[in-house]
Amino acid sequence: MSGEVVLSTRGLVKRFGGITATGNVDLDLRKGARHALIGPNGAGKTTLVNLLTGVLQPTAGRITLEGRDITGLAPHQRARRGMVRTFQVNQLFDRLTPLETLALTVAQHRGLGARWWRPLGADRAVAERCDMLLEQFHLTAVRDEPTQVLAYGKRRLLEIAIALACEPRVLLLDEPVAGVPAGEREELLRTVGSLPADVSVLLIEHDMDLVFSFATRMTVLVNGAVLTEGTPAEIARNAEVRAVYLGTERVHG
């Protein structure tokens, strides 16, 4: 494998009482990666993401971001260092429009948070960045609609646009197509597939069509531990992976 490691874990453990939710996980995310984390329900994927982002503190182990130990940092400190996450459930301001939401995000990221209420065109750089994101995420036609009336697929696109507005170096996509109706999925899949090449992406997803169309490397988590890691072709041929998913998920072959 080539490419500099931007995010890594070594011996990551999380115990809740007598239950080990994450067991000695070693994971490397390389620069520009399209890396998927998959596993059956209860495999520990969400726990691992919560550890990576600082929502949970590990029982043991270490997390590094661009060579710096971030194990003890709070979520907002990790975000400032370039790690941004989306969530399984939308966390949006229903009464704001996509334009207002992105203007607030971009202004805050650029240190203009105290002036976010100024007319949206007052800061040309903020307005231009918002226009770019609205176009990139197919939100221009609904830019002035309250978020609460948007189709669910558009809400998911807005959430990813917000994450990208923070100019992440590492982006954790937590089940981006969860709950999205079939008719809205294609646009979302195309947009995820066209994320900037310089952003390293870790995708946590149950949808195998998205995983195999997006990822160039995959890690399989089972019972909180890494079962195997490899290319999509290697994962698809792996007998242990097939056994884990038999009857619960379709692994492409």
Tab-separated table of C-alpha atoms in Angstrom:
chain	number	residue	atom	x	y	z
A	1	MET	CA	0.000	0.000	0.000
A	2	SER	CA	1.197	3.500	-0.775
A	3	GLY	CA	0.326	6.832	0.752
A	4	GLU	CA	0.979	8.580	4.003
A	5	VAL	CA	-1.088	7.438	7.012
A	6	VAL	CA	-3.249	10.330	8.204
A	7	LEU	CA	-5.338	8.577	10.859
A	8	SER	CA	-4.363	5.480	12.806
A	9	THR	CA	-5.330	3.476	15.855
A	10	ARG	CA	-3.160	1.043	17.778
A	11	GLY	CA	-4.510	-1.456	20.295
A	12	LEU	CA	-7.778	0.460	20.659
A	13	VAL	CA	-9.996	-1.039	23.364
A	14	LYS	CA	-13.351	0.090	24.751
A	15	ARG	CA	-15.032	-1.803	27.574
A	16	PHE	CA	-18.441	-1.118	29.074
A	17	GLY	CA	-18.353	-2.994	32.364
A	18	GLY	CA	-17.614	-6.601	31.439
A	19	ILE	CA	-18.443	-6.105	27.759
A	20	THR	CA	-15.649	-5.432	25.278
A	21	ALA	CA	-17.174	-3.308	22.508
A	22	THR	CA	-13.853	-2.619	20.761
A	23	GLY	CA	-11.013	-5.109	21.059
A	24	ASN	CA	-7.422	-4.184	20.146
A	25	VAL	CA	-8.300	-2.469	16.867
A	26	ASP	CA	-5.426	-1.416	14.610
A	27	LEU	CA	-6.561	0.726	11.689
A	28	ASP	CA	-4.684	2.906	9.175
A	29	LEU	CA	-6.413	5.487	6.988
A	30	ARG	CA	-4.123	6.754	4.251
A	31	LYS	CA	-4.059	10.134	2.540
A	32	GLY	CA	-6.799	10.376	-0.088
A	33	ALA	CA	-8.216	7.006	0.990
A	34	ARG	CA	-11.618	5.668	0.122
A	35	HIS	CA	-11.791	3.218	3.014
A	36	ALA	CA	-14.938	1.398	4.156
A	37	LEU	CA	-15.590	-0.032	7.615
A	38	ILE	CA	-18.166	-2.796	7.424
A	39	GLY	CA	-19.566	-5.477	9.701
A	40	PRO	CA	-22.855	-6.969	10.852
A	41	ASN	CA	-25.114	-5.252	13.372
A	42	GLY	CA	-23.416	-5.134	16.753
A	43	ALA	CA	-19.934	-5.380	15.248
A	44	GLY	CA	-18.795	-2.234	17.051
A	45	LYS	CA	-18.623	0.173	14.099
A	46	THR	CA	-20.395	3.069	15.817
A	47	THR	CA	-18.362	2.577	18.998
A	48	LEU	CA	-15.168	2.750	16.956
A	49	VAL	CA	-16.288	5.957	15.215
A	50	ASN	CA	-17.221	7.464	18.586
A	51	LEU	CA	-13.713	6.649	19.802
A	52	LEU	CA	-12.120	8.176	16.707
A	53	THR	CA	-14.092	11.403	17.096
A	54	GLY	CA	-13.714	11.725	20.861
A	55	VAL	CA	-17.338	11.104	21.825
A	56	LEU	CA	-16.005	8.146	23.820
A	57	GLN	CA	-12.638	7.747	25.509
A	58	PRO	CA	-10.858	4.393	25.025
A	59	THR	CA	-10.136	1.996	27.864
A	60	ALA	CA	-6.755	1.398	26.267
A	61	GLY	CA	-4.891	2.184	23.058
A	62	ARG	CA	-3.907	5.223	21.045
A	63	ILE	CA	-5.283	7.359	18.198
A	64	THR	CA	-3.073	9.567	16.032
A	65	LEU	CA	-4.083	12.170	13.441
A	66	GLU	CA	-1.362	13.275	11.038
A	67	GLY	CA	1.259	11.919	13.420
A	68	ARG	CA	-0.098	13.651	16.541
A	69	ASP	CA	-1.601	11.772	19.463
A	70	ILE	CA	-5.236	12.910	19.779
A	71	THR	CA	-6.419	10.180	22.170
A	72	GLY	CA	-7.279	12.647	24.921
A	73	LEU	CA	-8.683	15.462	22.788
A	74	ALA	CA	-12.340	16.556	22.881
A	75	PRO	CA	-14.478	16.276	19.711
A	76	HIS	CA	-14.250	20.004	18.884
A	77	GLN	CA	-10.461	19.894	19.220
A	78	ARG	CA	-10.290	16.994	16.759
A	79	ALA	CA	-12.568	18.892	14.379
A	80	ARG	CA	-10.221	21.872	14.505
A	81	ARG	CA	-7.386	19.543	13.499
A	82	GLY	CA	-9.300	18.442	10.420
A	83	MET	CA	-11.423	15.435	11.438
A	84	VAL	CA	-15.114	15.908	10.593
A	85	ARG	CA	-17.977	13.447	10.953
A	86	THR	CA	-21.496	13.055	9.619
A	87	PHE	CA	-24.101	11.185	11.646
A	88	GLN	CA	-26.563	8.334	11.048
A	89	VAL	CA	-29.409	10.691	11.992
A	90	ASN	CA	-29.638	14.195	10.528
A	91	GLN	CA	-28.624	16.951	12.928
A	92	LEU	CA	-29.799	20.019	11.024
A	93	PHE	CA	-31.528	23.304	11.824
A	94	ASP	CA	-35.003	22.699	10.396
A	95	ARG	CA	-35.947	26.380	10.034
A	96	LEU	CA	-32.763	27.466	8.283
A	97	THR	CA	-32.386	27.113	4.520
A	98	PRO	CA	-29.440	25.242	2.955
A	99	LEU	CA	-27.895	28.608	2.029
A	100	GLU	CA	-28.242	29.953	5.572
A	101	THR	CA	-26.929	26.719	7.066
A	102	LEU	CA	-23.856	26.685	4.847
A	103	ALA	CA	-23.236	30.419	5.328
A	104	LEU	CA	-23.266	29.911	9.082
A	105	THR	CA	-20.906	26.928	8.800
A	106	VAL	CA	-18.455	28.593	6.416
A	107	ALA	CA	-18.399	31.835	8.426
A	108	GLN	CA	-17.828	29.962	11.670
A	109	HIS	CA	-15.038	27.884	10.127
A	110	ARG	CA	-13.333	31.047	8.874
A	111	GLY	CA	-13.501	32.736	12.253
A	112	LEU	CA	-16.375	35.024	11.330
A	113	GLY	CA	-18.902	33.403	13.646
A	114	ALA	CA	-19.773	36.601	15.487
A	115	ARG	CA	-20.791	38.206	12.185
A	116	TRP	CA	-22.753	35.304	10.672
A	117	TRP	CA	-26.006	37.318	10.881
A	118	ARG	CA	-24.767	39.916	8.391
A	119	PRO	CA	-26.444	39.824	4.945
A	120	LEU	CA	-25.273	36.658	3.201
A	121	GLY	CA	-23.698	38.571	0.326
A	122	ALA	CA	-21.708	40.873	2.587
A	123	ASP	CA	-18.673	38.607	2.618
A	124	ARG	CA	-17.913	37.672	-0.974
A	125	ALA	CA	-15.618	34.774	-0.083
A	126	VAL	CA	-18.304	33.191	2.130
A	127	ALA	CA	-20.968	33.695	-0.548
A	128	GLU	CA	-18.761	32.166	-3.255
A	129	ARG	CA	-17.920	29.151	-1.096
A	130	CYS	CA	-21.624	28.612	-0.363
A	131	ASP	CA	-22.521	28.814	-4.048
A	132	MET	CA	-19.816	26.252	-4.843
A	133	LEU	CA	-21.063	23.831	-2.189
A	134	LEU	CA	-24.710	24.255	-3.189
A	135	GLU	CA	-23.824	23.379	-6.781
A	136	GLN	CA	-21.514	20.509	-5.870
A	137	PHE	CA	-24.168	18.885	-3.699
A	138	HIS	CA	-27.110	19.524	-6.049
A	139	LEU	CA	-28.819	21.906	-3.629
A	140	THR	CA	-29.014	25.062	-5.740
A	141	ALA	CA	-32.676	24.544	-6.643
A	142	VAL	CA	-33.648	24.254	-2.963
A	143	ARG	CA	-31.165	26.773	-1.537
A	144	ASP	CA	-33.900	29.020	-0.110
A	145	GLU	CA	-36.270	26.305	1.130
A	146	PRO	CA	-36.523	25.582	4.884
A	147	THR	CA	-34.521	22.436	5.595
A	148	GLN	CA	-37.525	20.780	7.247
A	149	VAL	CA	-39.382	20.578	3.898
A	150	LEU	CA	-36.509	19.059	1.927
A	151	ALA	CA	-36.637	15.490	0.651
A	152	TYR	CA	-34.650	13.185	2.910
A	153	GLY	CA	-31.982	12.590	0.279
A	154	LYS	CA	-31.415	16.351	0.010
A	155	ARG	CA	-31.091	16.587	3.788
A	156	ARG	CA	-28.367	13.933	3.643
A	157	LEU	CA	-26.596	15.856	0.893
A	158	LEU	CA	-26.778	19.024	2.984
A	159	GLU	CA	-25.245	17.217	5.949
A	160	ILE	CA	-22.263	16.116	3.839
A	161	ALA	CA	-21.993	19.632	2.372
A	162	ILE	CA	-21.796	21.017	5.925
A	163	ALA	CA	-18.995	18.573	6.714
A	164	LEU	CA	-17.099	19.583	3.581
A	165	ALA	CA	-17.606	23.275	4.405
A	166	CYS	CA	-15.357	22.667	7.406
A	167	GLU	CA	-12.548	21.768	4.955
A	168	PRO	CA	-11.730	18.415	6.546
A	169	ARG	CA	-8.608	16.422	5.856
A	170	VAL	CA	-10.328	13.325	7.294
A	171	LEU	CA	-14.065	12.797	6.728
A	172	LEU	CA	-16.002	10.076	8.564
A	173	LEU	CA	-19.237	9.269	6.730
A	174	ASP	CA	-21.547	7.425	9.121
A	175	GLU	CA	-24.146	5.552	7.043
A	176	PRO	CA	-24.880	8.388	4.587
A	177	VAL	CA	-27.650	6.521	2.748
A	178	ALA	CA	-29.445	5.265	5.874
A	179	GLY	CA	-33.161	5.951	5.511
A	180	VAL	CA	-32.852	7.465	2.038
A	181	PRO	CA	-35.646	6.235	-0.300
A	182	ALA	CA	-34.560	4.246	-3.354
A	183	GLY	CA	-35.549	7.037	-5.740
A	184	GLU	CA	-33.191	9.514	-4.050
A	185	ARG	CA	-30.201	7.235	-3.564
A	186	GLU	CA	-28.559	7.521	-6.989
A	187	GLU	CA	-27.867	11.250	-6.647
A	188	LEU	CA	-26.397	10.676	-3.188
A	189	LEU	CA	-24.203	7.797	-4.378
A	190	ARG	CA	-22.842	9.888	-7.273
A	191	THR	CA	-22.107	12.826	-4.977
A	192	VAL	CA	-20.311	10.692	-2.404
A	193	GLY	CA	-18.294	9.157	-5.216
A	194	SER	CA	-17.135	12.590	-6.383
A	195	LEU	CA	-15.841	13.906	-3.046
A	196	PRO	CA	-12.508	15.759	-3.332
A	197	ALA	CA	-9.569	13.409	-3.885
A	198	ASP	CA	-7.442	15.109	-1.224
A	199	VAL	CA	-9.956	14.319	1.538
A	200	SER	CA	-9.326	10.971	3.232
A	201	VAL	CA	-12.692	9.250	3.725
A	202	LEU	CA	-13.675	6.509	6.151
A	203	LEU	CA	-17.130	5.226	5.208
A	204	ILE	CA	-19.227	3.310	7.739
A	205	GLU	CA	-22.052	1.680	5.847
A	206	HIS	CA	-24.408	-1.305	5.634
A	207	ASP	CA	-25.289	-0.724	1.983
A	208	MET	CA	-22.993	-3.041	0.048
A	209	ASP	CA	-23.736	-1.389	-3.316
A	210	LEU	CA	-22.347	1.889	-1.979
A	211	VAL	CA	-19.427	0.193	-0.223
A	212	PHE	CA	-18.227	-1.730	-3.267
A	213	SER	CA	-18.732	1.174	-5.680
A	214	PHE	CA	-16.895	3.622	-3.394
A	215	ALA	CA	-14.154	1.878	-1.451
A	216	THR	CA	-10.675	0.951	-2.616
A	217	ARG	CA	-9.882	-0.616	0.755
A	218	MET	CA	-12.121	-2.270	3.346
A	219	THR	CA	-11.885	-3.302	6.982
A	220	VAL	CA	-14.308	-5.901	8.349
A	221	LEU	CA	-15.225	-5.571	12.019
A	222	VAL	CA	-16.824	-8.473	13.924
A	223	ASN	CA	-17.563	-8.522	17.650
A	224	GLY	CA	-15.506	-5.367	18.121
A	225	ALA	CA	-12.361	-6.758	16.517
A	226	VAL	CA	-10.864	-6.608	13.025
A	227	LEU	CA	-11.642	-9.819	11.161
A	228	THR	CA	-9.725	-8.886	8.016
A	229	GLU	CA	-8.736	-6.001	5.762
A	230	GLY	CA	-8.078	-5.802	2.032
A	231	THR	CA	-9.207	-4.590	-1.352
A	232	PRO	CA	-12.878	-4.996	-2.307
A	233	ALA	CA	-11.958	-7.981	-4.496
A	234	GLU	CA	-10.091	-9.655	-1.632
A	235	ILE	CA	-12.968	-9.030	0.773
A	236	ALA	CA	-15.508	-10.394	-1.707
A	237	ARG	CA	-13.512	-13.641	-2.032
A	238	ASN	CA	-12.903	-14.071	1.694
A	239	ALA	CA	-14.683	-17.146	3.064
A	240	GLU	CA	-14.769	-15.804	6.638
A	241	VAL	CA	-16.451	-12.604	5.496
A	242	ARG	CA	-19.014	-14.571	3.510
A	243	ALA	CA	-19.752	-16.691	6.586
A	244	VAL	CA	-20.263	-13.586	8.742
A	245	TYR	CA	-22.633	-12.011	6.236
A	246	LEU	CA	-24.467	-15.173	5.142
A	247	GLY	CA	-28.151	-14.536	5.542
A	248	THR	CA	-27.704	-10.934	6.731
A	249	GLU	CA	-25.917	-9.019	3.971
A	250	ARG	CA	-25.044	-9.599	0.336
A	251	VAL	CA	-21.304	-9.531	-0.310
A	252	HIS	CA	-20.482	-8.852	-3.944
A	253	GLY	CA	-18.660	-11.563	-5.782
